[in-house]
């Protein structure tokens, strides 16, 4: 098929509201769940440990510790089942994938250094703005 035709078909399926989060961010993903004919919103909160793909096939992986056990869930970015993604806190990482968090236990498994804002960083160094 012609690539322009595929792009035109895919463009109607993209998410209208842009989701602005990155790897290392702690997020709350609101997903629509259908049970016995009723639809409800279920929240999955955790750390984004990776993003993959591009375009309509883009996905992100969220990891959390539940009852002492690590749970990971992969969400399609442009899925209509994902109602919204709230960023609880920004994380400063130096990796594209945080798979090393799988080996960690306890607080170290959820710990990603918080990203410093520009004003907070300069205030802590004693620089006047």
CSV table of C-alpha atoms in Angstrom, one decimal:
chain,number,residue,atom,x,y,z
A,1,UNK,CA,0.0,0.0,0.0
A,2,UNK,CA,1.0,3.6,-0.5
A,3,UNK,CA,2.6,5.1,2.6
A,4,UNK,CA,0.6,8.4,2.2
A,5,UNK,CA,-2.6,6.3,2.3
A,6,UNK,CA,-1.5,4.5,5.5
A,7,UNK,CA,-0.6,7.8,7.1
A,8,UNK,CA,-4.0,9.2,6.3
A,9,UNK,CA,-5.8,6.2,7.8
A,10,UNK,CA,-3.6,6.2,10.9
A,11,UNK,CA,-3.9,10.0,11.5
A,12,UNK,CA,-7.6,9.5,12.5
A,13,UNK,CA,-6.6,7.1,15.3
A,14,UNK,CA,-4.0,9.2,17.0
A,15,UNK,CA,-4.7,10.6,20.5
A,16,UNK,CA,-5.9,14.2,20.3
A,17,UNK,CA,-4.4,15.2,23.7
A,18,UNK,CA,-0.6,14.8,23.8
A,19,UNK,CA,0.7,12.9,26.7
A,20,UNK,CA,3.8,14.6,28.1
A,21,UNK,CA,5.8,12.1,30.2
A,22,UNK,CA,9.1,10.3,29.9
A,23,UNK,CA,11.1,7.4,31.3
A,24,UNK,CA,11.6,7.7,35.0
A,25,UNK,CA,8.4,9.6,35.7
A,26,UNK,CA,6.0,8.3,38.3
A,27,UNK,CA,2.6,8.2,36.6
A,28,UNK,CA,-1.0,7.3,37.3
A,29,UNK,CA,-2.6,5.6,34.2
A,30,UNK,CA,-6.4,5.7,34.1
A,31,UNK,CA,-7.7,2.8,32.0
A,32,UNK,CA,-11.2,2.0,30.9
A,33,UNK,CA,-12.2,-1.5,32.0
A,34,UNK,CA,-15.4,-3.3,30.8
A,35,UNK,CA,-16.9,-5.8,33.3
A,36,UNK,CA,-20.3,-7.4,32.9
A,37,UNK,CA,-21.5,-4.7,30.4
A,38,UNK,CA,-20.5,-1.8,32.6
A,39,UNK,CA,-17.5,0.4,32.0
A,40,UNK,CA,-15.4,1.8,34.9
A,41,UNK,CA,-12.0,3.6,35.3
A,42,UNK,CA,-9.1,1.6,36.9
A,43,UNK,CA,-5.9,3.4,38.0
A,44,UNK,CA,-2.5,1.8,37.7
A,45,UNK,CA,0.3,3.9,39.3
A,46,UNK,CA,4.0,3.3,39.0
A,47,UNK,CA,7.3,4.3,37.4
A,48,UNK,CA,7.6,4.4,33.6
A,49,UNK,CA,10.5,2.0,32.9
A,50,UNK,CA,10.5,2.2,29.1
A,51,UNK,CA,8.9,3.5,25.9
A,52,UNK,CA,9.1,1.7,22.6
A,53,UNK,CA,7.8,2.0,19.0
A,54,UNK,CA,6.7,5.2,17.2
A,55,UNK,CA,3.6,6.5,15.7
A,56,UNK,CA,0.5,4.5,16.3
A,57,UNK,CA,2.5,1.5,17.6
A,58,UNK,CA,4.1,3.5,20.5
A,59,UNK,CA,3.9,1.7,23.9
A,60,UNK,CA,5.1,2.5,27.4
A,61,UNK,CA,5.8,0.1,30.3
A,62,UNK,CA,4.8,1.0,33.9
A,63,UNK,CA,6.2,-0.9,36.9
A,64,UNK,CA,5.0,-0.9,40.5
A,65,UNK,CA,5.5,-3.0,43.6
A,66,UNK,CA,2.3,-4.6,44.8
A,67,UNK,CA,2.3,-6.7,48.0
A,68,UNK,CA,6.1,-7.2,47.7
A,69,UNK,CA,5.9,-8.4,44.1
A,70,UNK,CA,6.9,-6.4,41.1
A,71,UNK,CA,4.1,-5.9,38.6
A,72,UNK,CA,4.6,-4.5,35.1
A,73,UNK,CA,2.0,-3.4,32.6
A,74,UNK,CA,2.4,-2.3,29.0
A,75,UNK,CA,0.0,0.3,27.6
A,76,UNK,CA,-0.5,1.4,24.0
A,77,UNK,CA,0.0,5.2,24.0
A,78,UNK,CA,-2.8,5.9,21.5
A,79,UNK,CA,-5.3,3.4,22.8
A,80,UNK,CA,-8.8,4.6,23.4
A,81,UNK,CA,-8.8,2.4,26.5
A,82,UNK,CA,-6.2,4.7,28.2
A,83,UNK,CA,-8.4,7.5,29.5
A,84,UNK,CA,-5.5,9.7,30.8
A,85,UNK,CA,-2.0,9.7,32.2
A,86,UNK,CA,-1.3,11.9,35.2
A,87,UNK,CA,2.4,12.6,36.0
A,88,UNK,CA,2.8,12.6,39.8
A,89,UNK,CA,6.5,13.5,39.7
A,90,UNK,CA,9.2,13.9,37.1
A,91,UNK,CA,12.2,11.6,37.2
A,92,UNK,CA,15.8,12.4,36.2
A,93,UNK,CA,17.3,9.4,34.4
A,94,UNK,CA,20.3,8.8,32.2
A,95,UNK,CA,18.9,5.7,30.5
A,96,UNK,CA,16.2,5.0,27.9
A,97,UNK,CA,15.1,1.8,29.6
A,98,UNK,CA,15.1,1.3,33.4
A,99,UNK,CA,15.2,-2.5,33.4
A,100,UNK,CA,17.7,-2.5,36.3
A,101,UNK,CA,14.8,-1.6,38.6
A,102,UNK,CA,13.6,-5.2,38.3
A,103,UNK,CA,16.6,-6.5,40.3
A,104,UNK,CA,16.1,-4.0,43.1
A,105,UNK,CA,14.1,-4.7,46.3
A,106,UNK,CA,12.1,-2.4,48.6
A,107,UNK,CA,12.5,1.3,48.3
A,108,UNK,CA,15.3,1.0,45.8
A,109,UNK,CA,13.0,-0.6,43.3
A,110,UNK,CA,10.8,2.5,43.1
A,111,UNK,CA,13.5,5.2,43.7
A,112,UNK,CA,14.2,7.4,40.7
A,113,UNK,CA,15.9,10.7,41.5
A,114,UNK,CA,13.5,13.6,41.2
A,115,UNK,CA,14.1,16.1,38.4
A,116,UNK,CA,15.2,19.5,39.8
A,117,UNK,CA,13.5,22.6,38.5
A,118,UNK,CA,15.5,25.5,37.4
A,119,UNK,CA,14.5,27.8,40.2
A,120,UNK,CA,15.0,25.2,42.9
A,121,UNK,CA,18.5,24.3,41.7
A,122,UNK,CA,19.7,27.9,41.6
A,123,UNK,CA,18.2,28.6,45.0
A,124,UNK,CA,20.0,25.7,46.6
A,125,UNK,CA,23.4,26.9,45.3
A,126,UNK,CA,22.8,30.4,46.6
A,127,UNK,CA,22.5,32.0,43.2
A,128,UNK,CA,20.2,35.0,43.0
A,129,UNK,CA,17.9,35.2,40.0
